């Protein structure tokens, strides 16, 4: 195994035994990025000087007995998190030249834990998309099949981790943007409970749904990263004041093994390979001692519509700040103030972002507010209640992450509705604020990875990670790497 294939856990071992140094690891990763990034375009920004400055500090700290837990571990950051002194674009032209004066809380926490920030990863513009094709800087590709999408919006992080350009990355998940690309790239993607991780410095898309999380090649590594980034933050009024558990040390076989399988998640038109992989996973967890419980989440069919009303409404409000005065690069000279705003926003935002702003503005406008926004809020509550009821009968829920494996670049770009339906299984969790982890559960005949999600009760990351770890130990899907 080369150094680039080593996960976070293995790297820590190697450092401890003095069999590798952060400098050697970073050399190898940067070589790999130089070789693969022109093809995969997973990274938007990699600043070699800044990386080696961090390597120098990590190598000094590693020798000390109080070296922090992620000392010398390279991590990539989705370009939606602000990084002090390092360009943060959100994959939008409007933020092309934005160099933040502060770190997002979870970036600050990673640095405090000793991690090396390797670079900023590509994404759908403002995290709006399911394929990383709406990036203003060009699409990311899937390392398993470069003419396929990596999923999105955290597609750069997923592609980078899957192609072993970095052992772990941060992503964000508003409607599936960590879990769906993780599934399509064959890695582990964890969306924590809403409020578990601070949103401070995470550029806002839909504030009642946005949540940062981890993307790694093993469940253990995600548990370890979650420990480092989770916790209450006075700078985020919605962050939860709940104790953070030492997740990586709690990965024991879960005691309760009632596994709910929601009827409504086996929809017509679902890809046959995905269906078969989930059936296979159900058999595996049965052999591991789980009791399968047939559950119903009856309002699932409203989730996509509810999400696109609420997320777009919140986005239209959040994105009002990019006007060329308060935020965002201003477009050239205009006749007057109003035209300056119009030009700036028309040129700075891509098509999908403009579509969401229009949808959201419409849903919130006088006369339509009650019919759209108000109704969607009420339906959101019903979707939450579905889960409350289901968790009376089971301890975790097992479901497909995405209805299809990675699709070809361009296949859905011109059909927004088709693209929106990619999130059909991931969106309900965001609406309910629940944690979910996607883990590899099979490959299609063409060799594309597929994922399943394990969904838990609020703030019960411990159980879903333990369950996912148990499945991972019993299978070998996660050990395959793309041949790229
Ligand atoms: N694909 C969904 C959307 O476009 C979810 C994106 C996300 O989770 N950031 O809104």
Coordinates of C-alpha atoms and ligand atoms in Angstrom, one line a residue:
X1 CA 0.0 0.0 0.0
X2 CA 1.4 3.4 -1.0
X3 CA 1.2 6.3 1.4
X4 CA -1.6 7.9 -0.6
X5 CA -3.8 4.9 -0.1
X6 CA -3.4 5.0 3.7
X7 CA -6.4 6.2 5.6
X8 CA -6.3 8.6 8.6
X9 CA -6.1 5.7 11.0
X10 CA -3.1 4.1 9.1
X11 CA -1.3 7.5 8.8
X12 CA -1.6 8.0 12.6
X13 CA 0.0 4.6 13.1
X14 CA 2.8 5.3 10.6
X15 CA 3.6 8.6 12.3
X16 CA 3.5 7.0 15.7
X17 CA 5.9 4.3 14.7
X18 CA 8.0 6.8 12.8
X19 CA 7.6 5.0 9.6
X20 CA 6.5 8.0 7.7
X21 CA 6.5 11.8 8.0
X22 CA 3.9 14.3 7.1
X23 CA 6.4 15.7 4.5
X24 CA 6.6 12.3 2.8
X25 CA 2.8 11.9 2.8
X26 CA 2.2 15.4 1.4
X27 CA 4.9 14.9 -1.3
X28 CA 3.1 11.9 -2.5
X29 CA -0.4 13.4 -2.3
X30 CA 0.7 16.5 -4.2
X31 CA 2.3 14.4 -6.8
X32 CA -0.9 12.5 -7.2
X33 CA -2.9 15.8 -7.4
X34 CA -0.6 17.1 -10.1
X35 CA -1.1 14.0 -12.1
X36 CA -4.9 13.4 -11.6
X37 CA -6.4 16.8 -11.0
X38 CA -6.1 18.0 -14.6
X39 CA -8.4 15.1 -15.5
X40 CA -10.7 14.9 -12.5
X41 CA -10.7 18.5 -11.5
X42 CA -11.5 17.7 -7.9
X43 CA -9.6 20.7 -6.5
X44 CA -10.1 24.3 -7.2
X45 CA -7.2 25.6 -5.1
X46 CA -4.0 23.9 -3.9
X47 CA -1.4 26.3 -2.4
X48 CA 1.9 24.3 -2.2
X49 CA 3.7 26.9 -0.1
X50 CA 0.9 27.1 2.4
X51 CA 0.8 23.3 2.6
X52 CA 4.5 23.0 3.3
X53 CA 4.4 25.6 5.9
X54 CA 1.8 23.5 7.8
X55 CA 4.0 20.4 7.2
X56 CA 6.9 22.1 8.9
X57 CA 4.7 22.9 11.9
X58 CA 3.2 19.4 12.1
X59 CA 6.6 17.8 12.0
X60 CA 7.7 19.8 14.9
X61 CA 4.6 19.1 16.9
X62 CA 4.6 15.3 16.2
X63 CA 7.7 14.8 18.2
X64 CA 6.0 16.2 21.3
X65 CA 4.0 14.0 23.7
X66 CA 0.9 16.3 23.5
X67 CA 0.7 16.2 19.7
X68 CA -2.9 16.7 18.8
X69 CA -5.0 13.9 17.4
X70 CA -4.9 14.8 13.7
X71 CA -1.4 16.0 13.7
X72 CA 0.1 15.9 10.2
X73 CA -3.1 14.5 8.6
X74 CA -3.9 16.2 5.3
X75 CA -7.6 17.1 4.8
X76 CA -9.3 18.8 1.9
X77 CA -12.0 21.4 2.4
X78 CA -15.1 21.9 0.2
X79 CA -14.7 25.4 -1.2
X80 CA -17.9 26.5 0.7
X81 CA -16.0 26.8 4.0
X82 CA -14.1 30.1 4.6
X83 CA -10.3 29.7 5.0
X84 CA -8.3 32.6 6.3
X85 CA -6.0 33.9 3.6
X86 CA -7.1 31.2 1.1
X87 CA -9.5 31.9 -1.7
X88 CA -13.0 30.7 -1.1
X89 CA -15.2 30.7 -4.2
X90 CA -18.2 28.5 -3.5
X91 CA -17.6 27.6 -7.1
X92 CA -19.2 30.8 -8.2
X93 CA -17.9 33.6 -10.4
X94 CA -19.4 36.1 -7.9
X95 CA -16.9 35.0 -5.2
X96 CA -14.0 34.3 -7.7
X97 CA -11.7 36.7 -5.8
X98 CA -12.9 36.3 -2.3
X99 CA -10.1 35.8 0.3
X100 CA -11.8 35.4 3.7
X101 CA -10.4 37.2 6.7
X102 CA -11.4 34.3 9.0
X103 CA -11.7 30.6 9.2
X104 CA -14.9 28.7 9.4
X105 CA -15.3 27.1 12.9
X106 CA -14.8 23.6 11.6
X107 CA -11.7 24.6 9.7
X108 CA -10.4 26.3 12.9
X109 CA -11.1 23.1 14.8
X110 CA -9.4 20.9 12.2
X111 CA -6.3 23.1 12.4
X112 CA -6.4 23.0 16.2
X113 CA -6.4 19.2 16.0
X114 CA -3.2 19.4 13.9
X115 CA -4.6 18.7 10.4
X116 CA -2.9 20.0 7.3
X117 CA -5.3 21.8 5.0
X118 CA -4.4 20.4 1.7
X119 CA -6.6 22.5 -0.6
X120 CA -10.2 23.5 -1.5
X121 CA -12.4 21.2 -3.5
X122 CA -14.8 21.8 -6.4
X123 CA -18.5 21.7 -5.9
X124 CA -21.8 22.8 -7.5
X125 CA -22.1 26.5 -7.4
X126 CA -23.4 27.5 -3.9
X127 CA -23.9 23.8 -3.4
X128 CA -26.9 23.8 -5.7
X129 CA -26.8 20.6 -7.7
X130 CA -26.3 16.8 -7.6
X131 CA -23.4 16.4 -10.1
X132 CA -20.8 19.1 -9.6
X133 CA -21.6 20.3 -13.1
X134 CA -22.9 23.7 -12.1
X135 CA -19.4 24.8 -10.8
X136 CA -18.4 28.0 -12.5
X137 CA -14.9 26.5 -12.8
X138 CA -15.9 23.4 -14.8
X139 CA -17.1 20.0 -13.7
X140 CA -15.4 17.3 -11.5
X141 CA -15.2 13.8 -12.9
X142 CA -15.8 10.4 -11.2
X143 CA -12.5 8.5 -10.7
X144 CA -14.3 5.2 -11.4
X145 CA -15.4 6.3 -14.8
X146 CA -14.2 9.8 -15.9
X147 CA -17.1 10.3 -18.3
X148 CA -19.5 10.0 -15.3
X149 CA -20.3 12.6 -12.7
X150 CA -19.0 12.2 -9.1
X151 CA -22.4 13.3 -7.7
X152 CA -22.8 16.6 -5.9
X153 CA -22.7 19.1 -4.6
X154 CA -19.6 17.9 -2.7
X155 CA -18.3 16.1 -5.8
X156 CA -14.8 17.5 -5.6
X157 CA -14.3 16.2 -2.0
X158 CA -15.7 12.8 -3.0
X159 CA -13.6 12.4 -6.1
X160 CA -10.5 13.5 -4.3
X161 CA -11.0 11.0 -1.5
X162 CA -12.0 8.1 -3.8
X163 CA -8.9 8.7 -6.0
X164 CA -6.6 8.8 -3.0
X165 CA -5.6 12.4 -3.5
X166 CA -6.3 13.0 0.2
X167 CA -7.4 10.6 3.0
X168 CA -10.4 12.7 4.2
X169 CA -12.4 15.8 3.3
X170 CA -15.1 18.1 4.6
X171 CA -18.4 18.4 2.7
X172 CA -21.8 20.0 3.3
X173 CA -25.2 18.4 3.0
X174 CA -28.4 20.4 2.5
X175 CA -30.3 17.8 0.6
X176 CA -27.8 15.0 0.1
X177 CA -24.6 16.7 -1.0
X178 CA -22.3 14.6 1.3
X179 CA -24.1 11.2 1.0
X180 CA -25.0 11.1 -2.6
X181 CA -21.5 11.9 -4.0
X182 CA -20.1 9.5 -1.4
X183 CA -22.3 6.8 -2.8
X184 CA -21.5 7.6 -6.4
X185 CA -17.7 7.6 -5.6
X186 CA -17.7 4.5 -3.3
X187 CA -16.6 6.2 -0.1
X188 CA -18.1 6.9 3.4
X189 CA -20.1 10.2 3.7
X190 CA -21.5 11.3 7.1
X191 CA -24.1 14.0 7.5
X192 CA -24.4 14.7 11.2
X193 CA -27.6 15.8 13.0
X194 CA -28.6 19.4 12.2
X195 CA -26.8 21.5 14.8
X196 CA -24.1 18.9 15.6
X197 CA -21.5 20.9 13.6
X198 CA -21.2 24.7 13.5
X199 CA -22.3 26.5 10.4
X200 CA -20.1 29.5 11.2
X201 CA -18.0 30.3 8.1
X202 CA -20.0 27.8 6.0
X203 CA -21.4 29.9 3.2
X204 CA -25.1 29.7 3.6
X205 CA -27.4 28.0 1.1
X206 CA -30.5 27.0 3.1
X207 CA -29.8 27.7 6.7
X208 CA -32.5 25.4 8.2
X209 CA -31.0 22.4 6.3
X210 CA -27.3 23.0 5.8
X211 CA -24.9 20.8 7.8
X212 CA -21.2 20.1 7.4
X213 CA -19.8 16.6 7.7
X214 CA -17.1 14.2 6.7
X215 CA -16.0 12.2 3.6
X216 CA -13.4 9.4 4.1
X217 CA -12.6 5.9 3.0
X218 CA -13.6 4.2 6.3
X219 CA -16.2 4.6 9.0
X220 CA -13.5 4.8 11.6
X221 CA -11.9 7.8 9.9
X222 CA -15.3 9.6 9.7
X223 CA -15.9 9.0 13.4
X224 CA -12.5 10.4 14.2
X225 CA -13.0 13.5 12.0
X226 CA -16.5 14.1 13.5
X227 CA -15.0 14.1 17.0
X228 CA -12.7 16.9 15.8
X229 CA -15.3 19.1 14.1
X230 CA -18.4 18.6 16.2
X231 CA -19.6 20.7 19.2
X232 CA -21.4 23.8 20.3
X233 CA -20.3 27.1 18.9
X234 CA -21.5 30.4 20.3
X235 CA -21.0 31.9 16.8
X236 CA -23.8 29.7 15.4
X237 CA -27.1 30.2 17.1
X238 CA -28.5 26.9 15.8
X239 CA -25.5 24.8 16.9
X240 CA -26.5 22.3 19.6
X241 CA -25.1 22.4 23.1
X242 CA -24.8 18.6 23.3
X243 CA -21.9 16.6 24.5
X244 CA -19.6 15.3 21.7
X245 CA -18.8 11.7 22.2
X246 CA -15.5 10.0 21.4
X247 CA -17.1 8.3 18.4
X248 CA -14.1 6.5 17.1
X249 CA -13.7 4.7 20.4
X250 CA -17.4 3.8 20.7
X251 CA -17.5 1.7 17.5
X252 CA -18.8 -1.4 19.1
X253 CA -21.3 -3.8 17.8
X254 CA -24.6 -2.1 18.5
X255 CA -26.8 -3.8 21.1
X256 CA -30.1 -3.0 19.5
X257 CA -30.3 -4.3 16.0
X258 CA -33.8 -3.5 14.9
X259 CA -33.3 -2.2 11.4
X260 CA -36.2 -0.4 9.7
X261 CA -36.5 -0.7 5.9
X262 CA -38.9 1.9 4.5
X263 CA -41.3 0.6 2.0
X264 CA -41.5 3.9 0.2
X265 CA -37.8 3.9 -0.6
X266 CA -38.2 1.1 -3.2
X267 CA -39.7 3.2 -5.9
X268 CA -40.6 2.2 -9.4
X269 CA -37.9 3.1 -11.8
X270 CA -35.2 2.6 -9.3
X271 CA -32.0 1.2 -10.9
X272 CA -32.0 -2.6 -10.8
X273 CA -28.3 -2.8 -9.7
X274 CA -29.1 -0.4 -6.8
X275 CA -32.1 -2.5 -5.8
X276 CA -30.0 -5.7 -5.9
X277 CA -27.2 -4.2 -3.8
X278 CA -29.6 -3.0 -1.1
X279 CA -31.3 -6.5 -1.0
X280 CA -27.8 -7.9 -0.6
X281 CA -27.0 -5.5 2.2
X282 CA -30.2 -6.5 4.0
X283 CA -29.2 -10.2 3.8
X284 CA -25.7 -9.3 5.2
X285 CA -27.1 -7.4 8.2
X286 CA -29.5 -10.2 8.9
X287 CA -26.6 -12.6 9.1
X288 CA -25.0 -10.2 11.5
X289 CA -28.0 -10.6 13.8
X290 CA -30.2 -7.7 12.8
X291 CA -33.9 -8.0 12.8
X292 CA -35.5 -6.3 9.8
X293 CA -38.6 -4.3 10.4
X294 CA -40.9 -3.2 7.6
X295 CA -41.6 0.5 8.2
X296 CA -43.5 3.2 6.4
X297 CA -42.6 6.8 5.9
X298 CA -45.8 7.8 4.1
X299 CA -45.0 11.4 3.3
X300 CA -41.8 10.6 1.5
X301 CA -43.4 11.4 -1.9
X302 CA -43.8 15.1 -0.9
X303 CA -40.1 15.5 0.2
X304 CA -38.6 16.6 -3.1
X305 CA -41.3 19.2 -3.7
X306 CA -41.1 20.5 -0.1
X307 CA -37.4 20.7 -0.2
X308 CA -37.2 22.6 -3.4
X309 CA -39.7 25.2 -2.1
X310 CA -38.0 25.6 1.3
X311 CA -34.4 25.4 0.2
X312 CA -35.0 27.8 -2.7
X313 CA -36.8 30.2 -0.4
X314 CA -34.0 30.3 2.1
X315 CA -31.5 30.5 -0.8
X316 CA -33.2 33.5 -2.3
X317 CA -32.9 35.3 1.0
X318 CA -29.4 34.2 1.8
X319 CA -28.0 35.1 -1.6
X320 CA -29.5 38.6 -1.5
X321 CA -26.2 39.8 0.1
X322 CA -24.2 39.3 -3.1
X323 CA -25.0 42.6 -4.7
X324 CA -21.5 43.9 -5.6
X325 CA -21.6 46.2 -2.5
X326 CA -21.9 44.1 0.6
X327 CA -20.5 41.0 -1.0
X328 CA -19.5 39.7 -4.4
X329 CA -17.3 41.1 -7.2
X330 CA -19.0 44.0 -8.9
X331 CA -19.5 43.9 -12.6
X332 CA -18.1 46.8 -14.6
X333 CA -19.4 50.3 -14.8
X334 CA -23.2 50.7 -14.9
X335 CA -25.6 53.6 -15.5
X336 CA -27.0 53.7 -12.0
X337 CA -27.2 51.7 -8.8
X338 CA -30.0 49.5 -9.8
X339 CA -28.4 48.5 -13.0
X340 CA -25.2 47.8 -11.1
X341 CA -27.0 45.3 -8.8
X342 CA -28.7 43.7 -11.8
X343 CA -25.5 43.4 -13.8
X344 CA -23.5 42.0 -10.9
X345 CA -26.1 39.3 -10.1
X346 CA -26.9 38.4 -13.7
X347 CA -23.2 38.0 -14.5
X348 CA -22.0 36.6 -11.2
X349 CA -24.5 33.8 -10.7
X350 CA -24.8 30.8 -13.0
X351 CA -28.1 29.4 -14.4
X352 CA -29.0 27.0 -11.6
X353 CA -28.4 29.6 -8.9
X354 CA -30.6 32.1 -10.8
X355 CA -33.3 29.5 -11.2
X356 CA -33.3 28.8 -7.4
X357 CA -33.4 32.5 -6.6
X358 CA -36.4 33.0 -8.9
X359 CA -38.2 29.9 -7.5
X360 CA -37.6 31.0 -3.9
X361 CA -38.6 34.6 -4.5
X362 CA -41.8 33.4 -6.1
X363 CA -42.6 31.0 -3.3
X364 CA -42.1 33.8 -0.7
X365 CA -43.9 36.6 -2.6
X366 CA -47.1 38.1 -1.2
X367 CA -50.1 36.1 -2.3
X368 CA -48.2 32.9 -2.8
X369 CA -46.5 32.6 0.5
X370 CA -49.2 30.7 2.2
X371 CA -49.8 28.4 -0.7
X372 CA -46.2 27.5 -1.2
X373 CA -43.9 28.3 1.7
X374 CA -46.5 27.9 4.4
X375 CA -47.8 24.6 3.0
X376 CA -44.3 23.3 2.6
X377 CA -43.5 24.0 6.2
X378 CA -46.5 22.0 7.3
X379 CA -45.6 19.1 5.0
X380 CA -42.0 19.2 6.5
X381 CA -43.5 18.6 9.9
X382 CA -45.4 15.6 8.6
X383 CA -42.1 14.2 7.2
X384 CA -40.5 14.7 10.6
X385 CA -43.3 12.9 12.3
X386 CA -43.0 10.0 9.9
X387 CA -39.5 9.4 11.3
X388 CA -40.5 9.9 14.9
X389 CA -43.1 7.1 14.4
X390 CA -40.7 4.9 12.6
X391 CA -38.1 5.2 15.3
X392 CA -40.6 3.8 17.8
X393 CA -40.2 0.5 15.9
X394 CA -36.6 0.4 14.9
X395 CA -33.2 1.8 16.0
X396 CA -31.7 2.6 12.6
X397 CA -33.1 2.8 9.2
X398 CA -31.4 1.3 6.2
X399 CA -32.1 2.7 2.7
X400 CA -30.5 3.3 -0.7
X401 CA -28.6 6.6 -0.8
X402 CA -29.3 7.3 -4.5
X403 CA -31.8 5.8 -6.9
X404 CA -29.1 5.3 -9.5
X405 CA -25.3 5.0 -9.7
X406 CA -23.2 7.7 -11.3
X407 CA -24.7 9.0 -14.5
X408 CA -22.9 10.4 -17.6
X409 CA -21.8 14.1 -17.6
X410 CA -24.5 16.1 -19.3
X411 CA -27.2 13.5 -18.9
X412 CA -29.4 15.5 -16.5
X413 CA -28.0 19.0 -16.7
X414 CA -30.7 20.3 -19.0
X415 CA -33.5 18.6 -17.1
X416 CA -33.6 20.2 -13.7
X417 CA -36.5 18.0 -12.5
X418 CA -34.6 14.8 -13.3
X419 CA -31.6 16.2 -11.5
X420 CA -33.7 17.1 -8.5
X421 CA -35.0 13.6 -8.3
X422 CA -31.5 12.3 -7.6
X423 CA -32.0 13.5 -4.0
X424 CA -35.3 11.6 -3.4
X425 CA -33.8 9.4 -0.6
X426 CA -31.5 11.9 1.0
X427 CA -33.7 15.0 1.3
X428 CA -36.1 13.6 3.9
X429 CA -33.3 13.4 6.5
X430 CA -32.4 17.0 6.0
X431 CA -36.0 18.0 6.4
X432 CA -36.1 16.1 9.7
X433 CA -32.6 17.2 10.8
X434 CA -31.5 13.5 11.3
X435 CA -28.0 12.1 10.9
X436 CA -27.2 9.7 8.1
X437 CA -24.1 7.9 6.8
X438 CA -23.7 6.5 3.3
X439 CA -21.3 3.6 3.0
X440 CA -20.3 1.5 0.0
X441 CA -22.6 -1.6 -0.5
X442 CA -21.8 -2.9 -4.0
X443 CA -20.8 -2.3 -7.6
X444 CA -22.7 -2.3 -10.8
X445 CA -21.8 -4.6 -13.7
X446 CA -19.9 -1.7 -15.2
X447 CA -17.9 -1.4 -12.0
X448 CA -19.5 1.7 -10.6
X449 CA -19.9 1.9 -6.8
X450 CA -23.2 2.1 -5.0
X451 CA -24.0 3.2 -1.5
X452 CA -26.6 2.7 1.2
X453 CA -27.5 5.0 4.0
X454 CA -27.9 4.3 7.7
X455 CA -30.2 6.8 9.3
X456 CA -30.4 7.4 13.0
X457 CA -32.3 9.3 15.7
X458 CA -31.3 12.9 16.3
X459 CA -27.8 13.2 17.9
X460 CA -27.4 9.4 17.7
X461 CA -24.4 9.4 15.4
X462 CA -22.8 6.8 17.7
X463 CA -25.3 4.1 16.7
X464 CA -25.3 4.7 13.0
X465 CA -21.5 4.8 12.9
X466 CA -21.3 1.6 15.0
X467 CA -23.8 -0.1 12.7
X468 CA -21.9 1.1 9.6
X469 CA -18.6 0.0 11.0
X470 CA -20.1 -3.5 11.7
X471 CA -21.2 -3.7 8.1
X472 CA -17.9 -2.4 6.8
X473 CA -16.0 -5.0 8.8
X474 CA -18.1 -7.8 7.3
X475 CA -17.7 -6.7 3.7
X476 CA -14.9 -5.7 1.3
X477 CA -16.6 -3.0 -0.9
X478 CA -14.6 -0.3 0.8
X479 CA -11.3 -1.9 0.0
X480 CA -11.6 -1.4 -3.7
X481 CA -9.9 1.6 -5.3
X482 CA -10.5 3.0 -8.8
X483 CA -7.9 2.1 -11.4
X484 CA -7.3 5.6 -12.5
Ligands
LIG1 N1 -28.9 18.4 -4.9 C1 -29.6 19.2 -3.9 C2 -29.8 20.6 -4.4 O1 -29.4 20.9 -5.4 C3 -28.9 19.1 -2.6 C4 -27.7 20.0 -2.5 C5 -27.0 20.0 -1.2 O2 -27.2 19.1 -0.4 N2 -26.2 21.0 -1.0 O3 -30.3 21.4 -3.7

